[in-house]
Amino acid sequence: MHSADFFMPRIDRLASIYLSHPLARVIGAVSAVRVPILMYHSISDNLFGKSHPYYQINTSPQVFAQQMRWMRANGYRTLDLTQMWTAMQAGDDLSKTVVITFDDGYRDFYTDAFDALRQCGFTATIFLATDRIKDSPVRIEGVDYLTWSEVRELHAGGTRFGSHTVTHPDLRSLGPDQIEYEVGCSKETIEQKLGVAVESFSYPFAFPEENKDFTQFLVDILENQGFENGVSTIIGRASKDNNHYYLPRLPVNSWDDATLLRAKLEGGYDWLHWPQWLYKYAHHNMSLMQRAGAVASESWK
């Protein structure tokens, strides 16, 4: 894999492999109740303009196939989100269980990922931004999206589909009615196209876990729209203590060789949730202070 060719310091990699992963293995008795949900985007060599490995959302087809074969050879099995959550609530043994998800609905899943999954006996869930899925491929910023005929073919082959909104907006910038439209219309569109219930939702952009009012509002909408579960960009493995509408996931890309992938699957990457949360919390409070300052400034005019 590509990590040997990249010399930028990887604090997340070093800390995960040499510090956090060994510690996670020592306390591995709890691993059976924490399930890694892998977050993929594009299975291609498209770098999407990002330079540091941490931010990449692409996984090359060759690396993706290697990752799938490694998990298969090491005894992993896949469940979808609903199956995983049901088993977790029942107290079933979920060791060596993984959930595989893809955001956005890029066409390269159809051309470069599906066969690798099928050869390993794995299944995955794709979260569609439905306004980008048409009867012929739509190209946005140089990337093609799935067509509805391909979605139906993949569904017939065992792939699950969930909602990723209609237009992939930052939901925090929208009003309540717009958020309901983005969430509900995407669900309704997929259900009409496939003739099955859509149970899962994936939040677009960084999940604002620090904003409790907003996250509770979103949970209420998801419940009212009939969703059963959802995923987010919160880093970590899923446990029954998580809110099942914004379960944490583990980002995966071309830089995840077998050593880092194993560390992620076995809990060695979970520590990154804390710096992630602190960063969000600090920026949230800074934004509140800036807005308060703007209001105060206006009041003096």
PDB file of C-alpha atoms in Angstrom, residues 108-224:
ATOM      1  CA  ASP A 108     -16.818   3.459  -8.879  1.00  0.00           C
ATOM      2  CA  PHE A 109     -18.514   1.249  -6.268  1.00  0.00           C
ATOM      3  CA  TYR A 110     -20.271  -0.483  -9.165  1.00  0.00           C
ATOM      4  CA  THR A 111     -17.158  -0.720 -11.335  1.00  0.00           C
ATOM      5  CA  ASP A 112     -14.393  -1.298  -8.771  1.00  0.00           C
ATOM      6  CA  ALA A 113     -15.743  -2.338  -5.361  1.00  0.00           C
ATOM      7  CA  PHE A 114     -18.726  -4.641  -5.760  1.00  0.00           C
ATOM      8  CA  ASP A 115     -16.832  -7.620  -7.202  1.00  0.00           C
ATOM      9  CA  ALA A 116     -14.155  -7.433  -4.483  1.00  0.00           C
ATOM     10  CA  LEU A 117     -16.870  -7.475  -1.814  1.00  0.00           C
ATOM     11  CA  ARG A 118     -18.749 -10.322  -3.471  1.00  0.00           C
ATOM     12  CA  GLN A 119     -15.613 -12.444  -3.830  1.00  0.00           C
ATOM     13  CA  CYS A 120     -15.106 -12.191  -0.062  1.00  0.00           C
ATOM     14  CA  GLY A 121     -18.751 -12.847   0.766  1.00  0.00           C
ATOM     15  CA  PHE A 122     -19.173  -9.323   2.178  1.00  0.00           C
ATOM     16  CA  THR A 123     -22.077  -6.905   1.936  1.00  0.00           C
ATOM     17  CA  ALA A 124     -22.137  -3.109   2.188  1.00  0.00           C
ATOM     18  CA  THR A 125     -24.496  -0.163   2.542  1.00  0.00           C
ATOM     19  CA  ILE A 126     -24.329   2.818   0.182  1.00  0.00           C
ATOM     20  CA  PHE A 127     -25.765   6.148   1.313  1.00  0.00           C
ATOM     21  CA  LEU A 128     -27.145   8.062  -1.654  1.00  0.00           C
ATOM     22  CA  ALA A 129     -27.385  11.806  -2.165  1.00  0.00           C
ATOM     23  CA  THR A 130     -30.459  11.228  -4.318  1.00  0.00           C
ATOM     24  CA  ASP A 131     -30.320  14.409  -6.425  1.00  0.00           C
ATOM     25  CA  ARG A 132     -27.080  13.075  -7.916  1.00  0.00           C
ATOM     26  CA  ILE A 133     -28.568   9.715  -8.920  1.00  0.00           C
ATOM     27  CA  LYS A 134     -30.214   9.834 -12.357  1.00  0.00           C
ATOM     28  CA  ASP A 135     -31.088   7.458 -15.194  1.00  0.00           C
ATOM     29  CA  SER A 136     -27.700   8.182 -16.797  1.00  0.00           C
ATOM     30  CA  PRO A 137     -24.413   8.876 -14.983  1.00  0.00           C
ATOM     31  CA  VAL A 138     -24.093  12.370 -13.495  1.00  0.00           C
ATOM     32  CA  ARG A 139     -20.592  13.852 -13.293  1.00  0.00           C
ATOM     33  CA  ILE A 140     -19.934  16.362 -10.509  1.00  0.00           C
ATOM     34  CA  GLU A 141     -16.442  17.765  -9.932  1.00  0.00           C
ATOM     35  CA  GLY A 142     -14.963  15.095 -12.179  1.00  0.00           C
ATOM     36  CA  VAL A 143     -16.637  12.126 -10.456  1.00  0.00           C
ATOM     37  CA  ASP A 144     -19.454   9.956 -11.837  1.00  0.00           C
ATOM     38  CA  TYR A 145     -22.405   8.863  -9.711  1.00  0.00           C
ATOM     39  CA  LEU A 146     -24.461   5.673  -9.857  1.00  0.00           C
ATOM     40  CA  THR A 147     -27.511   5.419 -12.084  1.00  0.00           C
ATOM     41  CA  TRP A 148     -30.839   4.094 -10.840  1.00  0.00           C
ATOM     42  CA  SER A 149     -30.495   0.967 -12.985  1.00  0.00           C
ATOM     43  CA  GLU A 150     -27.109   0.274 -11.360  1.00  0.00           C
ATOM     44  CA  VAL A 151     -28.616   0.903  -7.918  1.00  0.00           C
ATOM     45  CA  ARG A 152     -31.328  -1.660  -8.646  1.00  0.00           C
ATOM     46  CA  GLU A 153     -28.745  -4.169  -9.918  1.00  0.00           C
ATOM     47  CA  LEU A 154     -26.591  -3.708  -6.826  1.00  0.00           C
ATOM     48  CA  HIS A 155     -29.630  -4.029  -4.575  1.00  0.00           C
ATOM     49  CA  ALA A 156     -30.551  -7.299  -6.273  1.00  0.00           C
ATOM     50  CA  GLY A 157     -26.984  -8.452  -5.546  1.00  0.00           C
ATOM     51  CA  GLY A 158     -27.309  -7.817  -1.809  1.00  0.00           C
ATOM     52  CA  THR A 159     -26.140  -4.215  -1.425  1.00  0.00           C
ATOM     53  CA  ARG A 160     -28.166  -2.094   1.004  1.00  0.00           C
ATOM     54  CA  PHE A 161     -29.024   1.550   0.418  1.00  0.00           C
ATOM     55  CA  GLY A 162     -29.629   4.402   2.811  1.00  0.00           C
ATOM     56  CA  SER A 163     -30.264   8.135   2.735  1.00  0.00           C
ATOM     57  CA  HIS A 164     -27.524  10.758   2.501  1.00  0.00           C
ATOM     58  CA  THR A 165     -29.997  13.654   1.951  1.00  0.00           C
ATOM     59  CA  VAL A 166     -31.135  15.006  -1.416  1.00  0.00           C
ATOM     60  CA  THR A 167     -28.500  17.618  -2.269  1.00  0.00           C
ATOM     61  CA  HIS A 168     -25.752  16.852   0.298  1.00  0.00           C
ATOM     62  CA  PRO A 169     -25.986  20.188   2.148  1.00  0.00           C
ATOM     63  CA  ASP A 170     -24.618  21.232   5.509  1.00  0.00           C
ATOM     64  CA  LEU A 171     -27.865  20.674   7.401  1.00  0.00           C
ATOM     65  CA  ARG A 172     -26.939  23.199  10.080  1.00  0.00           C
ATOM     66  CA  SER A 173     -27.263  25.966   7.487  1.00  0.00           C
ATOM     67  CA  LEU A 174     -30.884  25.046   6.696  1.00  0.00           C
ATOM     68  CA  GLY A 175     -34.214  25.797   8.313  1.00  0.00           C
ATOM     69  CA  PRO A 176     -36.385  23.081   9.909  1.00  0.00           C
ATOM     70  CA  ASP A 177     -38.594  22.610   6.827  1.00  0.00           C
ATOM     71  CA  GLN A 178     -35.584  22.324   4.531  1.00  0.00           C
ATOM     72  CA  ILE A 179     -33.984  19.726   6.799  1.00  0.00           C
ATOM     73  CA  GLU A 180     -37.178  17.677   6.815  1.00  0.00           C
ATOM     74  CA  TYR A 181     -37.245  17.839   3.019  1.00  0.00           C
ATOM     75  CA  GLU A 182     -33.591  16.775   2.657  1.00  0.00           C
ATOM     76  CA  VAL A 183     -34.063  13.823   5.014  1.00  0.00           C
ATOM     77  CA  GLY A 184     -37.579  12.704   4.100  1.00  0.00           C
ATOM     78  CA  CYS A 185     -37.514  13.190   0.344  1.00  0.00           C
ATOM     79  CA  SER A 186     -34.284  11.244  -0.086  1.00  0.00           C
ATOM     80  CA  LYS A 187     -35.756   8.349   1.881  1.00  0.00           C
ATOM     81  CA  GLU A 188     -38.983   8.436  -0.126  1.00  0.00           C
ATOM     82  CA  THR A 189     -37.141   8.552  -3.455  1.00  0.00           C
ATOM     83  CA  ILE A 190     -35.000   5.486  -2.696  1.00  0.00           C
ATOM     84  CA  GLU A 191     -38.025   3.577  -1.410  1.00  0.00           C
ATOM     85  CA  GLN A 192     -39.977   4.358  -4.579  1.00  0.00           C
ATOM     86  CA  LYS A 193     -37.076   3.311  -6.820  1.00  0.00           C
ATOM     87  CA  LEU A 194     -36.305   0.055  -4.965  1.00  0.00           C
ATOM     88  CA  GLY A 195     -39.648  -0.895  -3.423  1.00  0.00           C
ATOM     89  CA  VAL A 196     -38.113  -1.537   0.013  1.00  0.00           C
ATOM     90  CA  ALA A 197     -38.000   0.392   3.280  1.00  0.00           C
ATOM     91  CA  VAL A 198     -34.994   2.648   3.845  1.00  0.00           C
ATOM     92  CA  GLU A 199     -33.864   2.219   7.453  1.00  0.00           C
ATOM     93  CA  SER A 200     -30.494   4.002   7.647  1.00  0.00           C
ATOM     94  CA  PHE A 201     -29.284   7.593   7.349  1.00  0.00           C
ATOM     95  CA  SER A 202     -25.774   9.007   6.970  1.00  0.00           C
ATOM     96  CA  TYR A 203     -25.134  12.596   8.040  1.00  0.00           C
ATOM     97  CA  PRO A 204     -23.326  14.696   5.381  1.00  0.00           C
ATOM     98  CA  PHE A 205     -20.249  16.679   6.460  1.00  0.00           C
ATOM     99  CA  ALA A 206     -18.673  16.647   9.928  1.00  0.00           C
ATOM    100  CA  PHE A 207     -21.242  15.627  12.518  1.00  0.00           C
ATOM    101  CA  PRO A 208     -21.909  18.454  15.047  1.00  0.00           C
ATOM    102  CA  GLU A 209     -21.984  16.254  18.146  1.00  0.00           C
ATOM    103  CA  GLU A 210     -21.111  19.255  20.333  1.00  0.00           C
ATOM    104  CA  ASN A 211     -24.413  20.960  19.425  1.00  0.00           C
ATOM    105  CA  LYS A 212     -26.891  19.062  21.615  1.00  0.00           C
ATOM    106  CA  ASP A 213     -29.926  21.096  20.562  1.00  0.00           C
ATOM    107  CA  PHE A 214     -29.300  20.443  16.886  1.00  0.00           C
ATOM    108  CA  THR A 215     -28.523  16.745  17.290  1.00  0.00           C
ATOM    109  CA  GLN A 216     -31.708  16.188  19.313  1.00  0.00           C
ATOM    110  CA  PHE A 217     -33.708  18.050  16.658  1.00  0.00           C
ATOM    111  CA  LEU A 218     -32.177  15.800  13.993  1.00  0.00           C
ATOM    112  CA  VAL A 219     -32.956  12.651  15.987  1.00  0.00           C
ATOM    113  CA  ASP A 220     -36.590  13.755  16.284  1.00  0.00           C
ATOM    114  CA  ILE A 221     -36.799  14.216  12.504  1.00  0.00           C
ATOM    115  CA  LEU A 222     -35.199  10.835  11.800  1.00  0.00           C
ATOM    116  CA  GLU A 223     -37.626   9.131  14.185  1.00  0.00           C
ATOM    117  CA  ASN A 224     -40.612  10.902  12.648  1.00  0.00           C
TER     118      ASN A 224
END
